[in-house]
mmCIF file of C-alpha atoms in Angstrom:
data_model
loop_
_atom_site.group_PDB
_atom_site.id
_atom_site.type_symbol
_atom_site.label_atom_id
_atom_site.label_comp_id
_atom_site.label_asym_id
_atom_site.label_seq_id
_atom_site.Cartn_x
_atom_site.Cartn_y
_atom_site.Cartn_z
ATOM 1 C CA UNK A 216 10.953 18.739 9.437
ATOM 2 C CA UNK A 217 10.134 17.571 12.960
ATOM 3 C CA UNK A 218 6.939 19.638 13.094
ATOM 4 C CA UNK A 219 5.815 18.190 9.785
ATOM 5 C CA UNK A 220 6.377 14.659 11.011
ATOM 6 C CA UNK A 221 4.409 15.424 14.164
ATOM 7 C CA UNK A 222 1.540 16.844 12.093
ATOM 8 C CA UNK A 223 1.458 13.722 9.929
ATOM 9 C CA UNK A 224 1.555 11.375 12.915
ATOM 10 C CA UNK A 225 -1.318 13.273 14.533
ATOM 11 C CA UNK A 226 -3.375 12.931 11.342
ATOM 12 C CA UNK A 227 -2.419 9.282 11.038
ATOM 13 C CA UNK A 228 -3.563 8.667 14.605
ATOM 14 C CA UNK A 229 -6.804 10.549 13.887
ATOM 15 C CA UNK A 230 -7.520 8.060 11.107
ATOM 16 C CA UNK A 231 -7.414 5.166 13.573
ATOM 17 C CA UNK A 232 -9.419 7.115 16.153
ATOM 18 C CA UNK A 233 -12.096 7.838 13.519
ATOM 19 C CA UNK A 234 -12.279 4.110 12.811
ATOM 20 C CA UNK A 235 -12.507 3.072 16.459
ATOM 21 C CA UNK A 236 -15.078 5.748 17.373
ATOM 22 C CA UNK A 237 -17.009 5.026 14.145
ATOM 23 C CA UNK A 238 -16.941 8.732 13.299
ATOM 24 C CA UNK A 239 -17.705 8.961 9.589
ATOM 25 C CA UNK A 240 -17.531 12.776 9.568
ATOM 26 C CA UNK A 241 -14.034 12.690 10.998
ATOM 27 C CA UNK A 242 -13.067 9.883 8.603
ATOM 28 C CA UNK A 243 -14.379 11.812 5.593
ATOM 29 C CA UNK A 244 -12.481 14.943 6.649
ATOM 30 C CA UNK A 245 -9.244 12.957 6.790
ATOM 31 C CA UNK A 246 -9.400 12.102 3.076
ATOM 32 C CA UNK A 247 -8.394 14.519 0.319
ATOM 33 C CA UNK A 248 -11.277 16.397 -1.257
ATOM 34 C CA UNK A 249 -9.433 17.809 -4.279
ATOM 35 C CA UNK A 250 -6.728 15.257 -5.022
ATOM 36 C CA UNK A 251 -7.603 11.841 -6.373
ATOM 37 C CA UNK A 252 -7.931 9.148 -3.696
ATOM 38 C CA UNK A 253 -7.806 5.348 -3.658
ATOM 39 C CA UNK A 254 -8.147 2.656 -1.008
ATOM 40 C CA UNK A 255 -7.578 -1.087 -0.671
ATOM 41 C CA UNK A 256 -9.265 -2.631 2.368
ATOM 42 C CA UNK A 257 -8.050 -6.001 3.707
ATOM 43 C CA UNK A 258 -9.152 -8.668 1.251
ATOM 44 C CA UNK A 259 -10.670 -6.001 -0.973
ATOM 45 C CA UNK A 260 -10.278 -4.827 -4.530
ATOM 46 C CA UNK A 261 -8.984 -1.298 -5.196
ATOM 47 C CA UNK A 262 -11.484 1.539 -4.785
ATOM 48 C CA UNK A 263 -10.983 4.763 -6.748
ATOM 49 C CA UNK A 264 -12.358 8.239 -6.152
ATOM 50 C CA UNK A 265 -13.619 10.013 -3.055
ATOM 51 C CA UNK A 266 -17.238 8.883 -3.452
ATOM 52 C CA UNK A 267 -16.332 5.186 -3.566
ATOM 53 C CA UNK A 268 -13.805 5.455 -0.757
ATOM 54 C CA UNK A 269 -16.043 7.397 1.647
ATOM 55 C CA UNK A 270 -18.976 5.091 0.825
ATOM 56 C CA UNK A 271 -16.800 2.122 1.777
ATOM 57 C CA UNK A 272 -15.983 3.712 5.121
ATOM 58 C CA UNK A 273 -19.674 4.452 5.686
ATOM 59 C CA UNK A 274 -20.393 0.728 5.264
ATOM 60 C CA UNK A 275 -17.485 -0.329 7.455
ATOM 61 C CA UNK A 276 -18.208 2.144 10.262
ATOM 62 C CA UNK A 277 -21.908 1.214 10.331
ATOM 63 C CA UNK A 278 -21.195 -2.526 10.381
ATOM 64 C CA UNK A 279 -22.678 -4.463 13.305
ATOM 65 C CA UNK A 280 -19.210 -5.930 13.829
ATOM 66 C CA UNK A 281 -17.629 -3.436 16.223
ATOM 67 C CA UNK A 282 -13.885 -3.397 16.486
ATOM 68 C CA UNK A 283 -11.150 -1.019 17.472
ATOM 69 C CA UNK A 284 -8.193 -0.369 15.232
ATOM 70 C CA UNK A 285 -4.905 0.610 16.808
ATOM 71 C CA UNK A 286 -1.870 1.881 14.927
ATOM 72 C CA UNK A 287 1.436 0.421 16.089
ATOM 73 C CA UNK A 288 5.000 1.398 15.180
ATOM 74 C CA UNK A 289 4.214 4.027 12.532
ATOM 75 C CA UNK A 290 7.235 4.952 10.372
ATOM 76 C CA UNK A 291 7.141 8.123 8.295
ATOM 77 C CA UNK A 292 8.903 8.501 4.976
ATOM 78 C CA UNK A 293 8.752 12.106 3.779
ATOM 79 C CA UNK A 294 8.741 11.883 -0.017
ATOM 80 C CA UNK A 295 8.701 15.653 -0.549
ATOM 81 C CA UNK A 296 7.588 18.877 1.115
ATOM 82 C CA UNK A 297 3.972 17.845 0.782
ATOM 83 C CA UNK A 298 3.876 14.066 0.392
ATOM 84 C CA UNK A 299 4.594 11.296 2.890
ATOM 85 C CA UNK A 300 4.150 7.568 3.383
ATOM 86 C CA UNK A 301 3.299 6.149 6.784
ATOM 87 C CA UNK A 302 3.951 2.400 7.089
ATOM 88 C CA UNK A 303 2.631 0.763 10.241
ATOM 89 C CA UNK A 304 0.991 -2.190 11.886
ATOM 90 C CA UNK A 305 -2.719 -2.152 12.635
ATOM 91 C CA UNK A 306 -4.096 -4.194 15.523
ATOM 92 C CA UNK A 307 -7.772 -5.050 15.426
ATOM 93 C CA UNK A 308 -8.752 -7.372 18.250
ATOM 94 C CA UNK A 309 -6.494 -10.380 17.915
ATOM 95 C CA UNK A 310 -5.729 -9.648 14.276
ATOM 96 C CA UNK A 311 -2.539 -7.913 13.132
ATOM 97 C CA UNK A 312 -2.318 -6.119 9.794
ATOM 98 C CA UNK A 313 0.360 -4.249 7.851
ATOM 99 C CA UNK A 314 -0.649 -0.930 6.328
ATOM 100 C CA UNK A 315 0.402 1.832 3.954
ATOM 101 C CA UNK A 316 -1.033 5.332 4.393
ATOM 102 C CA UNK A 317 -0.102 8.027 1.879
ATOM 103 C CA UNK A 318 -0.606 11.602 3.040
ATOM 104 C CA UNK A 319 -0.561 14.801 0.976
ATOM 105 C CA UNK A 320 -0.679 18.430 2.049
ATOM 106 C CA UNK A 321 -3.915 19.855 0.638
ATOM 107 C CA UNK A 322 -4.840 23.438 1.503
ATOM 108 C CA UNK A 323 -2.530 23.374 4.497
ATOM 109 C CA UNK A 324 -3.878 20.096 5.904
ATOM 110 C CA UNK A 325 -2.330 16.638 5.714
ATOM 111 C CA UNK A 326 -4.931 14.347 4.173
ATOM 112 C CA UNK A 327 -5.018 10.746 3.014
ATOM 113 C CA UNK A 328 -4.760 10.069 -0.703
ATOM 114 C CA UNK A 329 -4.279 6.296 -0.437
ATOM 115 C CA UNK A 330 -4.588 3.496 2.120
ATOM 116 C CA UNK A 331 -3.905 -0.210 1.875
ATOM 117 C CA UNK A 332 -4.069 -2.732 4.701
ATOM 118 C CA UNK A 333 -3.687 -6.492 4.706
ATOM 119 C CA UNK A 334 -3.437 -9.195 7.364
ATOM 120 C CA UNK A 335 -0.104 -10.431 8.642
ATOM 121 C CA UNK A 336 -0.025 -14.188 8.106
ATOM 122 C CA UNK A 337 0.242 -16.208 11.275
ATOM 123 C CA UNK A 338 -1.812 -13.658 13.169
ATOM 124 C CA UNK A 339 -5.093 -15.296 12.130
ATOM 125 C CA UNK A 340 -5.668 -18.998 11.658
ATOM 126 C CA UNK A 341 -6.860 -18.813 8.082
ATOM 127 C CA UNK A 342 -4.349 -16.274 6.818
ATOM 128 C CA UNK A 343 -1.528 -18.498 8.085
ATOM 129 C CA UNK A 344 -2.708 -21.202 5.716
ATOM 130 C CA UNK A 345 -2.697 -19.018 2.611
ATOM 131 C CA UNK A 346 -0.825 -20.561 -0.319
ATOM 132 C CA UNK A 347 1.390 -17.493 -0.778
ATOM 133 C CA UNK A 348 4.705 -18.204 -2.518
ATOM 134 C CA UNK A 349 5.803 -14.651 -1.700
ATOM 135 C CA UNK A 350 5.072 -15.173 1.991
ATOM 136 C CA UNK A 351 7.979 -14.175 4.221
ATOM 137 C CA UNK A 352 8.053 -15.380 7.790
ATOM 138 C CA UNK B 239 2.161 14.089 -18.837
ATOM 139 C CA UNK B 240 1.376 11.236 -21.225
ATOM 140 C CA UNK B 241 5.063 10.387 -21.733
ATOM 141 C CA UNK B 242 5.590 10.301 -17.981
ATOM 142 C CA UNK B 243 2.665 7.934 -17.509
ATOM 143 C CA UNK B 244 4.041 5.662 -20.226
ATOM 144 C CA UNK B 245 7.463 5.643 -18.565
ATOM 145 C CA UNK B 246 5.927 4.702 -15.222
ATOM 146 C CA UNK B 247 3.788 1.943 -16.738
ATOM 147 C CA UNK B 248 6.846 0.494 -18.487
ATOM 148 C CA UNK B 249 8.735 0.448 -15.191
ATOM 149 C CA UNK B 250 5.728 -1.015 -13.391
ATOM 150 C CA UNK B 251 5.518 -3.781 -16.004
ATOM 151 C CA UNK B 252 9.272 -4.397 -15.661
ATOM 152 C CA UNK B 253 8.711 -5.080 -11.963
ATOM 153 C CA UNK B 254 6.314 -7.924 -12.789
ATOM 154 C CA UNK B 255 8.588 -9.221 -15.545
ATOM 155 C CA UNK B 256 11.527 -9.287 -13.109
ATOM 156 C CA UNK B 257 9.394 -11.335 -10.727
ATOM 157 C CA UNK B 258 8.211 -13.814 -13.368
ATOM 158 C CA UNK B 259 11.680 -14.273 -14.912
ATOM 159 C CA UNK B 260 13.238 -14.443 -11.412
ATOM 160 C CA UNK B 261 15.720 -11.771 -12.431
ATOM 161 C CA UNK B 262 17.130 -10.392 -9.175
ATOM 162 C CA UNK B 263 19.462 -7.962 -10.957
ATOM 163 C CA UNK B 264 16.535 -6.421 -12.807
ATOM 164 C CA UNK B 265 14.464 -6.392 -9.606
ATOM 165 C CA UNK B 266 17.244 -4.676 -7.651
ATOM 166 C CA UNK B 267 17.652 -2.035 -10.364
ATOM 167 C CA UNK B 268 13.942 -1.223 -10.155
ATOM 168 C CA UNK B 269 14.201 -0.109 -6.518
ATOM 169 C CA UNK B 270 15.511 3.270 -5.429
ATOM 170 C CA UNK B 271 19.157 3.288 -4.396
ATOM 171 C CA UNK B 272 19.269 6.731 -2.778
ATOM 172 C CA UNK B 273 15.762 7.272 -1.454
ATOM 173 C CA UNK B 274 14.448 5.256 1.463
ATOM 174 C CA UNK B 275 12.457 2.171 0.446
ATOM 175 C CA UNK B 276 9.921 -0.082 2.149
ATOM 176 C CA UNK B 277 7.947 -3.164 1.167
ATOM 177 C CA UNK B 278 5.050 -5.229 2.509
ATOM 178 C CA UNK B 279 4.755 -8.662 0.906
ATOM 179 C CA UNK B 280 1.429 -10.562 1.083
ATOM 180 C CA UNK B 281 0.987 -11.752 4.633
ATOM 181 C CA UNK B 282 4.240 -10.064 5.602
ATOM 182 C CA UNK B 283 5.362 -7.461 8.075
ATOM 183 C CA UNK B 284 6.790 -4.171 6.780
ATOM 184 C CA UNK B 285 10.391 -4.238 5.574
ATOM 185 C CA UNK B 286 12.461 -1.044 5.693
ATOM 186 C CA UNK B 287 15.625 -0.129 3.815
ATOM 187 C CA UNK B 288 17.118 -1.273 0.534
ATOM 188 C CA UNK B 289 19.162 -4.103 2.080
ATOM 189 C CA UNK B 290 16.130 -5.723 3.724
ATOM 190 C CA UNK B 291 13.890 -5.231 0.687
ATOM 191 C CA UNK B 292 16.359 -6.603 -1.867
ATOM 192 C CA UNK B 293 17.206 -9.511 0.445
ATOM 193 C CA UNK B 294 13.502 -10.357 0.603
ATOM 194 C CA UNK B 295 13.297 -10.410 -3.188
ATOM 195 C CA UNK B 296 16.399 -12.609 -3.332
ATOM 196 C CA UNK B 297 14.628 -15.131 -1.099
ATOM 197 C CA UNK B 298 11.376 -14.919 -3.069
ATOM 198 C CA UNK B 299 12.986 -15.179 -6.499
ATOM 199 C CA UNK B 300 15.127 -18.148 -5.458
ATOM 200 C CA UNK B 301 12.173 -20.000 -3.918
ATOM 201 C CA UNK B 302 11.497 -23.492 -5.286
ATOM 202 C CA UNK B 303 7.872 -22.407 -5.701
ATOM 203 C CA UNK B 304 7.837 -20.991 -9.225
ATOM 204 C CA UNK B 305 5.043 -18.655 -10.158
ATOM 205 C CA UNK B 306 4.383 -15.906 -12.621
ATOM 206 C CA UNK B 307 3.019 -12.558 -11.516
ATOM 207 C CA UNK B 308 0.915 -10.581 -13.942
ATOM 208 C CA UNK B 309 -0.175 -6.969 -13.459
ATOM 209 C CA UNK B 310 -3.796 -6.277 -14.396
ATOM 210 C CA UNK B 311 -5.634 -2.949 -14.725
ATOM 211 C CA UNK B 312 -2.861 -0.628 -13.502
ATOM 212 C CA UNK B 313 -4.111 2.864 -12.623
ATOM 213 C CA UNK B 314 -1.607 5.713 -12.268
ATOM 214 C CA UNK B 315 -2.041 8.609 -9.887
ATOM 215 C CA UNK B 316 0.608 11.271 -10.502
ATOM 216 C CA UNK B 317 1.175 12.882 -7.115
ATOM 217 C CA UNK B 318 3.729 15.387 -8.397
ATOM 218 C CA UNK B 319 6.330 15.858 -11.129
ATOM 219 C CA UNK B 320 8.394 13.051 -9.676
ATOM 220 C CA UNK B 321 6.111 10.878 -7.569
ATOM 221 C CA UNK B 322 3.341 8.503 -8.586
ATOM 222 C CA UNK B 323 1.171 5.717 -7.193
ATOM 223 C CA UNK B 324 0.252 2.729 -9.335
ATOM 224 C CA UNK B 325 -2.686 0.727 -7.984
ATOM 225 C CA UNK B 326 -3.355 -2.580 -9.711
ATOM 226 C CA UNK B 327 -4.355 -6.193 -9.463
ATOM 227 C CA UNK B 328 -1.728 -8.918 -9.448
ATOM 228 C CA UNK B 329 -2.545 -12.372 -10.752
ATOM 229 C CA UNK B 330 -0.336 -15.234 -9.608
ATOM 230 C CA UNK B 331 -1.637 -18.576 -10.792
ATOM 231 C CA UNK B 332 -5.186 -18.817 -9.488
ATOM 232 C CA UNK B 333 -4.615 -16.175 -6.837
ATOM 233 C CA UNK B 334 -5.639 -12.529 -7.244
ATOM 234 C CA UNK B 335 -4.035 -9.754 -5.223
ATOM 235 C CA UNK B 336 -4.459 -5.993 -4.903
ATOM 236 C CA UNK B 337 -1.290 -3.914 -4.929
ATOM 237 C CA UNK B 338 0.146 -0.462 -4.340
ATOM 238 C CA UNK B 339 3.386 0.549 -6.076
ATOM 239 C CA UNK B 340 4.907 3.959 -5.312
ATOM 240 C CA UNK B 341 7.362 5.269 -7.878
ATOM 241 C CA UNK B 342 9.768 8.196 -7.592
ATOM 242 C CA UNK B 343 11.999 9.824 -10.174
ATOM 243 C CA UNK B 344 15.583 9.268 -9.020
ATOM 244 C CA UNK B 345 18.421 10.448 -11.245
ATOM 245 C CA UNK B 346 16.095 10.514 -14.246
ATOM 246 C CA UNK B 347 14.719 6.988 -13.707
ATOM 247 C CA UNK B 348 11.393 5.983 -12.218
ATOM 248 C CA UNK B 349 12.133 3.617 -9.334
ATOM 249 C CA UNK B 350 10.093 1.910 -6.650
ATOM 250 C CA UNK B 351 10.146 3.389 -3.154
ATOM 251 C CA UNK B 352 7.321 1.275 -1.719
ATOM 252 C CA UNK B 353 5.268 -1.803 -2.588
ATOM 253 C CA UNK B 354 2.411 -3.515 -0.787
ATOM 254 C CA UNK B 355 0.380 -6.458 -2.047
ATOM 255 C CA UNK B 356 -2.328 -8.507 -0.387
ATOM 256 C CA UNK B 357 -4.726 -11.224 -1.481
ATOM 257 C CA UNK B 358 -8.246 -10.425 -2.637
ATOM 258 C CA UNK B 359 -10.636 -12.413 -0.442
ATOM 259 C CA UNK B 360 -12.736 -14.931 -2.297
ATOM 260 C CA UNK B 361 -9.956 -15.572 -4.768
ATOM 261 C CA UNK B 362 -8.399 -18.233 -2.552
ATOM 262 C CA UNK B 363 -10.249 -20.644 -0.326
ATOM 263 C CA UNK B 364 -8.579 -19.658 2.917
ATOM 264 C CA UNK B 365 -8.592 -15.919 2.341
ATOM 265 C CA UNK B 366 -12.354 -16.081 1.826
ATOM 266 C CA UNK B 367 -12.708 -17.349 5.357
ATOM 267 C CA UNK B 368 -10.740 -14.537 6.951
ATOM 268 C CA UNK B 369 -12.560 -12.910 9.861
ATOM 269 C CA UNK B 370 -12.133 -9.401 8.460
ATOM 270 C CA UNK B 371 -14.724 -6.896 9.729
ATOM 271 C CA UNK B 372 -13.433 -4.370 7.175
ATOM 272 C CA UNK B 373 -13.933 -6.844 4.341
ATOM 273 C CA UNK B 374 -15.891 -5.392 1.432
ATOM 274 C CA UNK B 375 -17.394 -7.755 -1.106
#
């Protein structure tokens, strides 16, 4: 159990390292190649399928806006022998986000099958002003 | 397979009905009672554990700000016999959000173990101005 959690945390950390180092090859290898994948970037609409998801990362990692992305306080929820959710904060410059990463064991490797991230209100000026009735502060 | 997908979609729809009708009892019954649960509301920080998650819904559903929440274009990804991701849009008044709902089969019932929702940029004035380097439009 402990070894599995360590493996997942290492893969989760590799996701943020791939972002910060703008390593598209590493990013692509972190996503499932056989299972279906989906991704919701901050402010984005859902993307479905490996082609769309990897293409989105190619655009993001080649953007002239350079930023690091640090994972803070990751919490693992093992759903089964081969599925897990990691819920964490993401810090990008002065912006704080909340994120969901779903990992699956595919051919002996933990890979991402879904990712969603969104800004924490109050951490950026504009997000704090969002008319969100579900907002909890 | 088809019956399972129908069951999950019915439960997913019940989640949005519970929100719109402000039915906390129905909302509470939709969340897992034995498995660990977590929830990230729009603009919020991650919440962990049934007590914290249900308490957050109690606050939201008793808010003086009344709003409906409609699920649009739900897509199911069956991860296993008893785990599934639903990715969808949520429409709340003039605001559009993207959402992740993770369902698990617990004692023969599909229940939520995780939910994250966040606004789609461009759908609200302030969200469109968010300085989000990962923003894809």
